[in-house]
CSV table of C-alpha atoms in Angstrom, one decimal:
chain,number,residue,atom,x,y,z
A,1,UNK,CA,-3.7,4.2,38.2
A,2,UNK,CA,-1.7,4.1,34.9
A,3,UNK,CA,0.3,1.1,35.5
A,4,UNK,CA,-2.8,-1.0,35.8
A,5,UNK,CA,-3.1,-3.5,32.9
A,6,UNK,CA,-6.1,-2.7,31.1
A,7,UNK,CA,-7.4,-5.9,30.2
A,8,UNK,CA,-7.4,-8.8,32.5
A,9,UNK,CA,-8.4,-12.1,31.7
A,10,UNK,CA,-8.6,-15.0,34.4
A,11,UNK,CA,-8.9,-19.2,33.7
A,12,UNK,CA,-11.6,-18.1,31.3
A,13,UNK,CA,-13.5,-21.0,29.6
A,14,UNK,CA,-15.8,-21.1,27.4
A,15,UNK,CA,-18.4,-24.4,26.5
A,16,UNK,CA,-20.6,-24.8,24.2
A,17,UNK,CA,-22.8,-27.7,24.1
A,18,UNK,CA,-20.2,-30.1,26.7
A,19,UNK,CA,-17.4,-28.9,24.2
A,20,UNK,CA,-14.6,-26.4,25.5
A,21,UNK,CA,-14.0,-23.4,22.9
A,22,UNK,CA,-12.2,-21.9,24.7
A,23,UNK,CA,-10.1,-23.2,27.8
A,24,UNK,CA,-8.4,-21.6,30.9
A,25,UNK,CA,-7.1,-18.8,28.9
A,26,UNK,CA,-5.5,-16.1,31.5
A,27,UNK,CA,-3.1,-13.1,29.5
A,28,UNK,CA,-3.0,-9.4,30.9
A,29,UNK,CA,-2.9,-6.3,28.3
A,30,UNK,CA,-1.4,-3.1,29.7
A,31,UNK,CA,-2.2,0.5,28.6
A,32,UNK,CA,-1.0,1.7,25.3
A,33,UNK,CA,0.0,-2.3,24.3
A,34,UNK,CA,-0.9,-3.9,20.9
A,35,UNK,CA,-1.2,-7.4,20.8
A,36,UNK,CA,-2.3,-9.6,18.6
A,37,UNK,CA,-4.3,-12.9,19.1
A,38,UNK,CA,-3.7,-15.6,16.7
A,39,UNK,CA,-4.4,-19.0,15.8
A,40,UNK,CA,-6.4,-21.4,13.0
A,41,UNK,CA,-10.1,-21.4,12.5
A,42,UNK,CA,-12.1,-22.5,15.1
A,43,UNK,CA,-9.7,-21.9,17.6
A,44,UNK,CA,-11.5,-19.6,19.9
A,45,UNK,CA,-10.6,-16.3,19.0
A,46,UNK,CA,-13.9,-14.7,18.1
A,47,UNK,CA,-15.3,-16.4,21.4
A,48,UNK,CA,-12.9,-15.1,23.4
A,49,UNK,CA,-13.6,-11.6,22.2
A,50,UNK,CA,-17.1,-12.4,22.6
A,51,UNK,CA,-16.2,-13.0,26.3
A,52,UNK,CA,-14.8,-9.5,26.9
A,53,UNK,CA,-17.7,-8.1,25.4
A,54,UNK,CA,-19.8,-10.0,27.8
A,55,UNK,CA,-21.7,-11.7,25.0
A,56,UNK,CA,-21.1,-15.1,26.1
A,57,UNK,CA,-21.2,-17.0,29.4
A,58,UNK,CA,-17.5,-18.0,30.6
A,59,UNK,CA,-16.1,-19.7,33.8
A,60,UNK,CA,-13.1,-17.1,35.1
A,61,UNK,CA,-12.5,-13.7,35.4
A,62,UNK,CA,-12.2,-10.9,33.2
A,63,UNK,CA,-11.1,-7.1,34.6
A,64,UNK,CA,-11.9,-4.5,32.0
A,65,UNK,CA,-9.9,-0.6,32.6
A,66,UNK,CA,-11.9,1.0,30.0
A,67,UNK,CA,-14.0,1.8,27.1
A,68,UNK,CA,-14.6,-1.0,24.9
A,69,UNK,CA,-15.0,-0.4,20.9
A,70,UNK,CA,-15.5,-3.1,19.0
A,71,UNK,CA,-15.1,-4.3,15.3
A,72,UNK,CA,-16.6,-7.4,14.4
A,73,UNK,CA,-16.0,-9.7,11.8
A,74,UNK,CA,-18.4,-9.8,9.1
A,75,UNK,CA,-21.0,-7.0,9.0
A,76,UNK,CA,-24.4,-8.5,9.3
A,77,UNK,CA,-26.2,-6.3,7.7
A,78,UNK,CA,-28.2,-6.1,4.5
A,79,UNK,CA,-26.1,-4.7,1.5
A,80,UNK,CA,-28.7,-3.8,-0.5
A,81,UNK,CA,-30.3,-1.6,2.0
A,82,UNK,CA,-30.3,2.6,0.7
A,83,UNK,CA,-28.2,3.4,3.2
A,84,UNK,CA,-25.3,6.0,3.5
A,85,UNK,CA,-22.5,5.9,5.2
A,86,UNK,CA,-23.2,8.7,7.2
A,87,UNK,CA,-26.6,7.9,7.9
A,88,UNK,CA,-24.8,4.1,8.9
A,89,UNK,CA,-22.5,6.9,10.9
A,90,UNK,CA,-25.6,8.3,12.4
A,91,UNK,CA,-27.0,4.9,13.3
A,92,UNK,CA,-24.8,4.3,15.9
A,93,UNK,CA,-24.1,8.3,16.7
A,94,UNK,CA,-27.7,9.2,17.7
A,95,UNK,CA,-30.2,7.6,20.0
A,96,UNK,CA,-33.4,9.2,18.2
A,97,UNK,CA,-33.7,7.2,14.6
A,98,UNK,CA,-32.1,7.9,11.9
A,99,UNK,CA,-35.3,8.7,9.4
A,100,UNK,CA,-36.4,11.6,11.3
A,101,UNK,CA,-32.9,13.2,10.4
A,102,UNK,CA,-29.5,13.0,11.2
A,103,UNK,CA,-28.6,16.2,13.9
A,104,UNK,CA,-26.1,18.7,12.9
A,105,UNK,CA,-23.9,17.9,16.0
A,106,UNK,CA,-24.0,13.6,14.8
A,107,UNK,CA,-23.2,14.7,11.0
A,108,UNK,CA,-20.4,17.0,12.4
A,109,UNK,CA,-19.5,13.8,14.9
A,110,UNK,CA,-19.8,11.3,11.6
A,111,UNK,CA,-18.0,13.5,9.4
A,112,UNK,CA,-15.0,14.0,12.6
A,113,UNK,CA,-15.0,10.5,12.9
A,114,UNK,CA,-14.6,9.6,9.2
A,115,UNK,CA,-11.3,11.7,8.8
A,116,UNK,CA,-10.0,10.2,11.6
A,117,UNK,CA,-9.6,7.0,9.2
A,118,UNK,CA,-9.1,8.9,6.1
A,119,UNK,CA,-12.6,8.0,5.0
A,120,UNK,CA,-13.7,11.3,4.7
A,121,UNK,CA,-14.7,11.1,1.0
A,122,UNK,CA,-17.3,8.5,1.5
A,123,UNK,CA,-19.5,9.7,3.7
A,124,UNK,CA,-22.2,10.1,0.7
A,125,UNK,CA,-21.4,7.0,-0.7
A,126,UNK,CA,-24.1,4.1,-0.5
A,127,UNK,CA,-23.0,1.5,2.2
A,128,UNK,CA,-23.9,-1.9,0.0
A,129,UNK,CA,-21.2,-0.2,-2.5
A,130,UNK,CA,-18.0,-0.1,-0.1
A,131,UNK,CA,-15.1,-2.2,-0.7
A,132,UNK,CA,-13.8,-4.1,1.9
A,133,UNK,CA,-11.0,-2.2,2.7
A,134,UNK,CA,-13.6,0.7,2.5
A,135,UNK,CA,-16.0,-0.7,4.8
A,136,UNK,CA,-13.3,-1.6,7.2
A,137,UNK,CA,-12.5,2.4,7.6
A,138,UNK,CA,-16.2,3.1,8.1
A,139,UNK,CA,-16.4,0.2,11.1
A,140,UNK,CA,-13.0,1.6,12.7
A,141,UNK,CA,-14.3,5.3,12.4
A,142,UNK,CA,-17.8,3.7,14.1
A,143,UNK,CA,-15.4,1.8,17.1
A,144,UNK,CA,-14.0,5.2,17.5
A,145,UNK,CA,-17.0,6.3,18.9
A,146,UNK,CA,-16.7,7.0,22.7
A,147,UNK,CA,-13.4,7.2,22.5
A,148,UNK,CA,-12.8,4.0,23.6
A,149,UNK,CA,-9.5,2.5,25.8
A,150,UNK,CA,-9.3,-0.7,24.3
A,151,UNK,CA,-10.3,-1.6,21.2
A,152,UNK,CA,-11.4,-5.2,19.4
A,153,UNK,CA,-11.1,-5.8,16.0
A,154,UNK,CA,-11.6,-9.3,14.9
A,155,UNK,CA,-9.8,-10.0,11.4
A,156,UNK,CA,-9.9,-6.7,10.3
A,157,UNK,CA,-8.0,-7.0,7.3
A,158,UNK,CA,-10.1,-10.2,6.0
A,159,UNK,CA,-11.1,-9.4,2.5
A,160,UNK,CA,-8.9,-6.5,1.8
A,161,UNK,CA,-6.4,-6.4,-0.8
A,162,UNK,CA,-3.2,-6.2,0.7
A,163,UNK,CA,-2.3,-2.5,-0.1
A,164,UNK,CA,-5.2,-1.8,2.0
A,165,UNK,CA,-4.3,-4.0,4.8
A,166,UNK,CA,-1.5,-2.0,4.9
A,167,UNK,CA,-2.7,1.1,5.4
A,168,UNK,CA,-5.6,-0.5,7.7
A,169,UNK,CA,-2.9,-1.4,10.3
A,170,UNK,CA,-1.2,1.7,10.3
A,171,UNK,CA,-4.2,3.3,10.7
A,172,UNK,CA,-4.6,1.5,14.1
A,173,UNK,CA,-1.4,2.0,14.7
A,174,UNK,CA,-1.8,5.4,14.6
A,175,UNK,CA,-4.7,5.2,16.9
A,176,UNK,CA,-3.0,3.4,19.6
A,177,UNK,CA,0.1,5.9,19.6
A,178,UNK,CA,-1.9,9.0,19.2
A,179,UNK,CA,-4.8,7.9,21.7
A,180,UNK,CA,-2.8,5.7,23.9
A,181,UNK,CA,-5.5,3.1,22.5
A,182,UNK,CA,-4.8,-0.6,23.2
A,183,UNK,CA,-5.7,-2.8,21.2
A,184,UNK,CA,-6.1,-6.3,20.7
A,185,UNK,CA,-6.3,-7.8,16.6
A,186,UNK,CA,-7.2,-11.0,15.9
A,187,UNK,CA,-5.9,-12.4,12.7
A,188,UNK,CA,-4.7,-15.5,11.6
A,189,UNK,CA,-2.2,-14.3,9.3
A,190,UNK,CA,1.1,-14.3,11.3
A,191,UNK,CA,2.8,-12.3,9.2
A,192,UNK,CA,0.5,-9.3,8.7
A,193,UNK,CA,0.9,-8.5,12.5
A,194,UNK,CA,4.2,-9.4,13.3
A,195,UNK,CA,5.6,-5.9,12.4
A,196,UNK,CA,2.9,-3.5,13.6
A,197,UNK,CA,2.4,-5.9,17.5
A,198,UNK,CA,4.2,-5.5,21.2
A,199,UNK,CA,3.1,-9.2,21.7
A,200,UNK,CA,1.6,-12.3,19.8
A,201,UNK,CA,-1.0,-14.7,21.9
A,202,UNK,CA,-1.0,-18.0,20.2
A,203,UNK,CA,-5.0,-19.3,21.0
A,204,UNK,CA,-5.8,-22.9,19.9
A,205,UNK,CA,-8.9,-23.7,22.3
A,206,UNK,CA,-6.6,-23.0,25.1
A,207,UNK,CA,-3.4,-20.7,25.2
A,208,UNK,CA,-0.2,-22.1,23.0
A,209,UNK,CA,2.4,-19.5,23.2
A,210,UNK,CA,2.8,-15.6,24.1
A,211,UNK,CA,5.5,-13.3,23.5
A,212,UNK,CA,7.3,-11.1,20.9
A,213,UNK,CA,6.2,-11.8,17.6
A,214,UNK,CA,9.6,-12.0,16.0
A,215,UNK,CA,10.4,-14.5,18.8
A,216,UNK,CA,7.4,-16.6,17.7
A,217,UNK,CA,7.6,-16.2,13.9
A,218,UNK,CA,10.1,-19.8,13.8
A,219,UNK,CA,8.8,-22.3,11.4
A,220,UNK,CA,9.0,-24.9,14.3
A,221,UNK,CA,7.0,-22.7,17.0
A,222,UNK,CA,4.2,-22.2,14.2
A,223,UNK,CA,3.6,-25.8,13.3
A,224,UNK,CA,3.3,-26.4,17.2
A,225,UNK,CA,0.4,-24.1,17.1
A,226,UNK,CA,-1.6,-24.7,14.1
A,227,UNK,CA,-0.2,-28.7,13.6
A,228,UNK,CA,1.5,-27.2,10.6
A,229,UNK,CA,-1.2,-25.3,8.7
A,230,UNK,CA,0.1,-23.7,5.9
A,231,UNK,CA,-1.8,-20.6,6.0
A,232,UNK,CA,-1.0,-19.2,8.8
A,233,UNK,CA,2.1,-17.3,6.7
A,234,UNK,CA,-0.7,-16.1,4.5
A,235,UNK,CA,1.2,-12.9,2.0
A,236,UNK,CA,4.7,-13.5,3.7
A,237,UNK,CA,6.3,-14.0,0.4
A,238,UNK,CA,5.2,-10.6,-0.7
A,239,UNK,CA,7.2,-8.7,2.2
């Protein structure tokens, strides 16, 4: 059925050691929705991801509709390793490994993938040699894999210059109106997704505030959420 939400999450907790990182948290994400989830550090948002990825233990319920694609934070891998990007493509393309060859049919896939982002032009360049912005295209183009329903990116745009945060989000953009994608960002720069979002979920350990984003984006509302951290505006003065 169309009309059913895509993402359904239930009173789901998450402890760690007797300590709650995330508490009772419930929200439902239709098809074809952007939201973003926001809040300081440490608040639970890479948990909560973590949670629909079914990589930690929670208390609740969470109903997945879909695909899941993923973009994690930081890329633990090793930068110096010889690797390009399409044989990183390939990595995640092909079940046989990578150093027997890449197949025509996962270099065509890599290479299909890549221009999807706009990343086309780095598929011979060396992985450890990316800028962030760079590497960020390479990761999406690997999410896209699958063709997933709903996708995850946890701060996406963390380490890019702000030109290519720009493009980054309209890139997603793109990918939820072209693919009916829905997606779920987690930043914790209010600003950056306030223009490109359907909805805003305010996460401190448990759930602060949801709705509109231009709704939330009062001074007042913010301090409620992060107890008046400053950075939440982040690059707002250069809008």
């Amino acid at each position: 059925m169309a009309d059913e939400p895509l993402l359904q999450l239930t009173n789901v907790t998450v402890e760690a050691g007797g300590k709650a990182l995330v508490r009772d948290v419930s929200f439902t994400l239709g098809r074809g929705e952007m939201i973003a989830l926001i809040g300081p550090n440490g608040a639970g948002k890479t948990t909560l991801l973590r949670a629909i990825l079914g990589m930690v233990r929670y208390r609740g319920k969470i109903a997945i509709g879909g695909r899941i694609g993923y973009v994690p934070q930081r890329l633990q891998y090793d930068r110096t390793l010889p690797m390009t990007v399409l044989e990183f493509m390939a990595l995640t393309l092909q079940s046989s490994p990578v150093m027997f060859g890449i197949r025509r049919a996962t270099r065509r896939r890599a290479l299909e993938l890549l221009e999807h982002v706009g990343a086309t032009r780095l598929a011979r360049s060396s992985l450890g040699g990316l800028s962030g912005g760079e590497l960020q295209r390479v990761m999406l183009a690997g999410a896209l894999h699958g063709a997933p329903e709903l996708l995850l990116l946890d701060e996406p745009a963390a380490g890019v210059d702000i030109e290519g945060e720009a493009t980054f989000l309209e890139l997603i953009h793109r990918q939820v109106h072209e693919r009916g994608a829905t997606v779920v960002l987690v930043s914790h720069d209010l600003s950056v997704v306030s223009d490109i979002t359907d909805r805003v979920i305010c996460l401190n350990v448990d759930l602060k505030c949801e709705g509109k984003a231009k709704d939330l984006l009062t001074a007042e509302r913010i301090a409620e959420v992060f107890g008046g951290h400053k950075a939440v505006y982040g690059h707002h003065h250069h809008h």
